[in-house]
GROMACS .gro file of C-alpha atoms in nm:
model
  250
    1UNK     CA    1   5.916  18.263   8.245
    2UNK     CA    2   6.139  18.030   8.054
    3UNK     CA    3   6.010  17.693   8.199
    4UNK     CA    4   5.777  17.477   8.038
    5UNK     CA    5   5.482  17.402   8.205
    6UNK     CA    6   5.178  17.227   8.183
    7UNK     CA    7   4.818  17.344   8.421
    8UNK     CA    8   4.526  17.108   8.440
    9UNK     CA    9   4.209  17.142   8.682
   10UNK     CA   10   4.034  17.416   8.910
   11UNK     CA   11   4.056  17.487   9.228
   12UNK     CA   12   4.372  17.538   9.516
   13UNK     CA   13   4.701  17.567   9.334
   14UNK     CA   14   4.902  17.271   9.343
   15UNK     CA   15   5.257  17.285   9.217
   16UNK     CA   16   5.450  16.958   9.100
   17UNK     CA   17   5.851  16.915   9.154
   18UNK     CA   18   5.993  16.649   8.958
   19UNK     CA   19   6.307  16.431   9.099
   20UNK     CA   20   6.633  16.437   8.921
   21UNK     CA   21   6.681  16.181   8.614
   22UNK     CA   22   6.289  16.323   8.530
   23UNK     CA   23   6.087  16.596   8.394
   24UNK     CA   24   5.685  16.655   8.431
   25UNK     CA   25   5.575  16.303   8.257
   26UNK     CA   26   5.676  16.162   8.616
   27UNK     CA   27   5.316  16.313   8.725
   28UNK     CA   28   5.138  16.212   8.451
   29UNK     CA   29   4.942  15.966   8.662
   30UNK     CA   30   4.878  16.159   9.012
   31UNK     CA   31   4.818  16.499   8.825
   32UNK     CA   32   4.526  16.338   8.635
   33UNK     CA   33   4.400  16.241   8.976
   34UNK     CA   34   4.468  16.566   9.157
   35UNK     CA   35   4.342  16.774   8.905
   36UNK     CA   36   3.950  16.636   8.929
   37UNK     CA   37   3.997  16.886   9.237
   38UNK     CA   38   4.290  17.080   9.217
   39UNK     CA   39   4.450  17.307   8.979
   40UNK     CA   40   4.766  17.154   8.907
   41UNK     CA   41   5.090  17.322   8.809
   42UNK     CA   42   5.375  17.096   8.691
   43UNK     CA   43   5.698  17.213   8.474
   44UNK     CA   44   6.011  17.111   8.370
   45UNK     CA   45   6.340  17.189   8.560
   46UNK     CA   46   6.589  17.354   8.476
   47UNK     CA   47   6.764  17.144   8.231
   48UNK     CA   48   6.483  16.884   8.208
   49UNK     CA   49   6.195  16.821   7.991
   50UNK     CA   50   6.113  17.106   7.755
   51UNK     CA   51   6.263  17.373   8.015
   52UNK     CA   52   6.596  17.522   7.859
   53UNK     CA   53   6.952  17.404   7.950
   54UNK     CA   54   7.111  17.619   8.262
   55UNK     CA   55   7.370  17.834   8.167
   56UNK     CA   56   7.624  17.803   8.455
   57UNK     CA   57   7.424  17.773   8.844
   58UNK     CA   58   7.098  17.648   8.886
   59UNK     CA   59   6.931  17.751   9.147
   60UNK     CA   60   6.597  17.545   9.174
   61UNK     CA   61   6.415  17.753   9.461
   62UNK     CA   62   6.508  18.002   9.236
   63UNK     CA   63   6.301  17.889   8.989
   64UNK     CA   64   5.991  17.763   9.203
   65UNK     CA   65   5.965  18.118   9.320
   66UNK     CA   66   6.016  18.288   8.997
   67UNK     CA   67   5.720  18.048   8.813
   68UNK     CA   68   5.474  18.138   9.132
   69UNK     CA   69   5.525  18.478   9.097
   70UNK     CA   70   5.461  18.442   8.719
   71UNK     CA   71   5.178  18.262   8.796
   72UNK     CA   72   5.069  18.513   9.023
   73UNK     CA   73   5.027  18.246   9.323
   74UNK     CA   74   5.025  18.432   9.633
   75UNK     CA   75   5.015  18.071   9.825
   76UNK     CA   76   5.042  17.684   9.698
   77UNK     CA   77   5.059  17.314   9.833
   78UNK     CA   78   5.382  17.172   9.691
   79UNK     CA   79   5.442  16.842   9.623
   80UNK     CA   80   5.791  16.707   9.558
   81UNK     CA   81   5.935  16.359   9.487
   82UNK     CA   82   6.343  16.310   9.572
   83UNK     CA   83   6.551  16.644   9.462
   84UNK     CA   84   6.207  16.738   9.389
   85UNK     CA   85   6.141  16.725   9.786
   86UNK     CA   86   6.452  16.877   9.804
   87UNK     CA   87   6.365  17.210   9.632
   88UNK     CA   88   6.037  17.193   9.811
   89UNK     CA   89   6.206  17.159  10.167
   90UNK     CA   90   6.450  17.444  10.103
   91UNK     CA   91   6.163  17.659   9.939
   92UNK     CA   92   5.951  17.631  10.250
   93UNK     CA   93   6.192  17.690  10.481
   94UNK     CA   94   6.291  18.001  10.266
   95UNK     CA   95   5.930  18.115  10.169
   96UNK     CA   96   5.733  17.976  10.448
   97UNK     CA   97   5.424  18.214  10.352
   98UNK     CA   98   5.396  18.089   9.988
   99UNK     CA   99   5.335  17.739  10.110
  100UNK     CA  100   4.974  17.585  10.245
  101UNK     CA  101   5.065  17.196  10.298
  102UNK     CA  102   5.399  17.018  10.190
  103UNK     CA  103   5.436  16.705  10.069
  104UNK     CA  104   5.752  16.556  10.038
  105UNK     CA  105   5.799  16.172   9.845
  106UNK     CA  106   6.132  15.985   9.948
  107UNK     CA  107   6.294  16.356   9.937
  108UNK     CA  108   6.681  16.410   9.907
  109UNK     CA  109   6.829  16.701  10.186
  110UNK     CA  110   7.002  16.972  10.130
  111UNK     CA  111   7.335  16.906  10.378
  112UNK     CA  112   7.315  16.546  10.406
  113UNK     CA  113   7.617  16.371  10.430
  114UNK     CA  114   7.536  16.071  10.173
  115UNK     CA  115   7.723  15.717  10.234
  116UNK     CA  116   8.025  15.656   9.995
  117UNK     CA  117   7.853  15.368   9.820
  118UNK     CA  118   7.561  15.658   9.713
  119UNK     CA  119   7.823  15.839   9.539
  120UNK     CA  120   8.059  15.569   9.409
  121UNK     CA  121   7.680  15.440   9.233
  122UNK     CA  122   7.644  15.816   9.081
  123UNK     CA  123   8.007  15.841   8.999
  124UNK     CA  124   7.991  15.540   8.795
  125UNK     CA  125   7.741  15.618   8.604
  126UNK     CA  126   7.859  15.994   8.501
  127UNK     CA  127   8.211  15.778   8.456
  128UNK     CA  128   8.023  15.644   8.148
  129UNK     CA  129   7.901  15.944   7.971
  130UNK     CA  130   7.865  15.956   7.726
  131UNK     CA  131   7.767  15.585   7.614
  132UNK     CA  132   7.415  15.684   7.703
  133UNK     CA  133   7.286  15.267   7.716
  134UNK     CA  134   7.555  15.181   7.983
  135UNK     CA  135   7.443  15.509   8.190
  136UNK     CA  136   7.055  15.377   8.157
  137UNK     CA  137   7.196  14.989   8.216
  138UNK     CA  138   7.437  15.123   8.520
  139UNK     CA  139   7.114  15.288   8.665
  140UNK     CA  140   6.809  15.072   8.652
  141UNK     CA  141   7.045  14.797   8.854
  142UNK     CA  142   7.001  15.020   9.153
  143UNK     CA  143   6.751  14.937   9.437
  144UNK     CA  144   6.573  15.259   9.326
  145UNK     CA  145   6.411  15.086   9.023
  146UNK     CA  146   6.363  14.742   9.154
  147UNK     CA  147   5.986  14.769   9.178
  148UNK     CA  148   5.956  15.010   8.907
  149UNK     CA  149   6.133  14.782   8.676
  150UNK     CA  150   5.880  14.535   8.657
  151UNK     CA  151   5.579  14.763   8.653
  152UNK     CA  152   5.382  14.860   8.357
  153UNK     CA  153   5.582  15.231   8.407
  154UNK     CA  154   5.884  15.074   8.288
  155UNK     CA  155   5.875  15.194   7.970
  156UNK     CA  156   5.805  15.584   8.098
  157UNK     CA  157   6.097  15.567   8.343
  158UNK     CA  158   6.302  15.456   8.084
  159UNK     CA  159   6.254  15.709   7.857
  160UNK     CA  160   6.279  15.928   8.104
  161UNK     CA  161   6.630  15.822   8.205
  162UNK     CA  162   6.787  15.862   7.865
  163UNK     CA  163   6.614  16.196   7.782
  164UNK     CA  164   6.750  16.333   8.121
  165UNK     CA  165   7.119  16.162   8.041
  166UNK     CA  166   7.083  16.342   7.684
  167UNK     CA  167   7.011  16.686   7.809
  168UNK     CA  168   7.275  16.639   8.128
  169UNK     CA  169   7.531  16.549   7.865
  170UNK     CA  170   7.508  16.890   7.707
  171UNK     CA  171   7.472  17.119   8.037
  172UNK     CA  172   7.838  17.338   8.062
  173UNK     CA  173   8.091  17.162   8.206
  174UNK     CA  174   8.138  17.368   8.481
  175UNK     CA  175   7.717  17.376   8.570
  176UNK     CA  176   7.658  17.338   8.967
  177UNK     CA  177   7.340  17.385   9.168
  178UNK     CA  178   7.295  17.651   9.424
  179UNK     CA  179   7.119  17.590   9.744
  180UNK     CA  180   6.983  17.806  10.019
  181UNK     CA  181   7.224  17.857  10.329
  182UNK     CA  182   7.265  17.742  10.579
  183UNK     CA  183   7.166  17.376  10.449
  184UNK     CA  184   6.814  17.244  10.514
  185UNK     CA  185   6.936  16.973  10.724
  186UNK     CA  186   7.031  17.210  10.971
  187UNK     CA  187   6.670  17.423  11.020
  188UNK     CA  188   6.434  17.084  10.979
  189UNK     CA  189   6.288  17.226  11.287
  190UNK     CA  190   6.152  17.536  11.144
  191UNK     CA  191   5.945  17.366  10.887
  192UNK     CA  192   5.643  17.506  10.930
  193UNK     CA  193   5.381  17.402  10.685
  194UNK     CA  194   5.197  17.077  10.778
  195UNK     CA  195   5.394  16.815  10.570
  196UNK     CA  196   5.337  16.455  10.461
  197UNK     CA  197   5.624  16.234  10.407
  198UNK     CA  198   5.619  15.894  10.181
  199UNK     CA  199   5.888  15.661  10.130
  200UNK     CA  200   5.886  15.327   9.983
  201UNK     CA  201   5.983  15.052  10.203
  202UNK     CA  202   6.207  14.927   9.944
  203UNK     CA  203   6.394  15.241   9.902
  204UNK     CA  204   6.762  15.317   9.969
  205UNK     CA  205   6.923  15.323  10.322
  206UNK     CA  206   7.096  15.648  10.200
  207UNK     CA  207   6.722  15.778  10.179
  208UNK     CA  208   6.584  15.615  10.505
  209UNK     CA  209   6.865  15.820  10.693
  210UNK     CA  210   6.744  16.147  10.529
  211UNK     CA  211   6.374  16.007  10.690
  212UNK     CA  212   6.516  16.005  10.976
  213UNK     CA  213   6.630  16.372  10.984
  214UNK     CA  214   6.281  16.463  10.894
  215UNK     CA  215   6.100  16.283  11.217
  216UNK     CA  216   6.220  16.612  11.401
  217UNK     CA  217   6.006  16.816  11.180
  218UNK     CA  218   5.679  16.937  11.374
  219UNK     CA  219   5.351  16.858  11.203
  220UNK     CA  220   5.495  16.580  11.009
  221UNK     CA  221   5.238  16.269  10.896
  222UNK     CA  222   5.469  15.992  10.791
  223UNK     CA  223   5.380  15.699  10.568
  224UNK     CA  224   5.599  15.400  10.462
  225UNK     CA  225   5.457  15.242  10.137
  226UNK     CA  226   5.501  14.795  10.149
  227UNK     CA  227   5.614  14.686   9.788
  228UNK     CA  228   5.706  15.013   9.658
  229UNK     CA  229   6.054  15.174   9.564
  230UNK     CA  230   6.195  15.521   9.546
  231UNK     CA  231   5.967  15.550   9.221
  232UNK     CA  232   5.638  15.615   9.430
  233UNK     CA  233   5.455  15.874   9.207
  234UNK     CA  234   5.504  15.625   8.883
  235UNK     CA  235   5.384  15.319   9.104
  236UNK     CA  236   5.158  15.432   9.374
  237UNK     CA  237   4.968  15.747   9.235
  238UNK     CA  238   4.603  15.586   9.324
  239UNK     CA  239   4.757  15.560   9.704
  240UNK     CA  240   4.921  15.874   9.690
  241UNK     CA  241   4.589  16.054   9.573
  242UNK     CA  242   4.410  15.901   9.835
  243UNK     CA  243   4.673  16.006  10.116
  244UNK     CA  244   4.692  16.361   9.979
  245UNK     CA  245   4.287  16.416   9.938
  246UNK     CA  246   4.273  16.302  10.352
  247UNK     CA  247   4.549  16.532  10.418
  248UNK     CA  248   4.444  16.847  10.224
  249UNK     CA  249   4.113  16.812  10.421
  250UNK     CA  250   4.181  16.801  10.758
   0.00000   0.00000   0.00000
C-alpha cells in the first residue's frame, strides 16, 4: 500500500474520502469526533497529501479497494465529501458488499453534465498555473468558500489549496482519472447501502443539480445545512457528528 494513512479509535471501520483541492487534514475535526466510537481510516489520494504522485491514470475506486483489502476490511461505512462522494458513490455501486452505510457531503457525480460557468471557473484557474497565489486568489472568490472564508478554518483550507496546487502542478501532463462504467449517474437507482446526503445551503447550483440526481436513490436521508458552504466537514463537523452517530444507530 503506497497511500498514506492515518487510523485513530476502536470500533466499526470508518473510512474517510477527501474532496479534490484536499488531503486527510480536511477531517481533522470530524475524525476526532468519530473516533471516540469508531475506528477511523483516513488517507491521502492519489496525488494528495503524503500519498505519492500518479504516474499516468488514477483510478480512485481503485485505490479505496486496494487500501481495504490492505487493511483487511471485509466491510466499512464510507464517508465522502465532493470527489470524495464521488469515489464513494462509484465504489458502492461497484462493491456494494464492502459498504455498511454511505455518507455522501455535497458529492460530485460521475456522468454529470456540469454547467459551462463550472468549467470556465476551473479552466481559469488551471489557465494560471503555475503562479500558484493567483490559482489560490482565483479560487477562494468562488461561492464554495464563502462561509469557509470567514471561519476560523480559513487558515487550514488555505493551506490546503496551495499544497494541492503544488503537487497538481507536478502530476504528468498527460494524468487523467479513470472511472467505473457506465457512469454513476446512470445506476443512482441501484445504490444500495443506506446513505445520508449533506449539502450546504449556500453551495453551488452546479452541486444542487447533482442533489437532485441523488433524490432517486432508495434509502436516502437528506439534510440541507442553513449558513454553511460546500466546505461542510471544515465548518460543521459538531453537526455532522451528531447526524452520523443518529444514523449509524438506527
Amino acid at each position: 500500500m503506497d497511500l498514506y494513512f492515518e487510523i485513530t479509535g476502536n470500533g466499526h471501520p470508518v473510512v474517510l474520502i477527501h474532496s479534490g483541492g484536499a488531503d486527510l487534514r480536511q477531517w481533522t475535526f470530524l475524525a476526532s469526533l468519530l473516533s471516540k466510537d469508531y475506528k477511523v481510516i483516513a488517507f491521502d489520494g492519489r496525488g494528495a497529501g503524503k500519498s505519492p504522485s500518479p504516474i499516468k491514470h488514477a483510478n480512485y475506486v481503485d485505490d479505496v479497494l486496494a487500501l481495504m483489502d490492505y487493511l483487511e476490511l471485509n466491510q466499512a461505512t464510507l464517508i465522502g465529501h465532493s470527489m470524495g462522494g464521488q469515489i464513494a458513490t462509484d465504489f458502492a455501486l461497484n462493491y456494494p458488499e464492502r459498504v455498511s452505510k454511505l455518507v455522501l457531503i455535497a458529492p460530485s457525480l460521475t456522468g454529470f453534465p456540469y454547467s459551462k460557468e463550472f468549467e470556465q471557473y476551473h479552466d481559469k484557474i488551471l489557465e494560471s498555473a503555475p503562479n500558484i497565489d493567483k490559482m489560490l486568489d482565483l479560487a477562494l472568490h468562488s461561492p464554495t468558500y464563502q462561509v469557509v472564508i470567514d471561519s476560523p478554518q480559513k487558515d487550514l483550507t488555505v493551506q490546503m489549496l496551495r499544497h494541492h496546487f503544488g503537487r497538481m502542478l507536478k502530476w504528468p501532463a498527460d494524468f487523467c482519472m479513470k472511472w467505473p462504467q457506465p457512469p454513476a449517474m446512470e445506476r443512482l437507482e441501484e445504490l444500495n447501502p443506506e446513505t445520508l446526503f449533506f449539502i450546504g445551503k449556500k453551495d453551488l447550483a452546479d452541486n444542487f443539480r447533482v442533489a437532485d440526481c441523488f433524490r432517486k436513490v432508495p434509502n436516502l436521508r437528506f439534510i440541507e445545512l442553513e449558513d454553511a458552504d460546500h466546505m461542510l466537514p471544515l465548518t460543521h463537523s459538531e453537526f455532522l457528528y451528531q447526524e452520523f452517530t443518529a444514523f449509524m444507530e438506527d
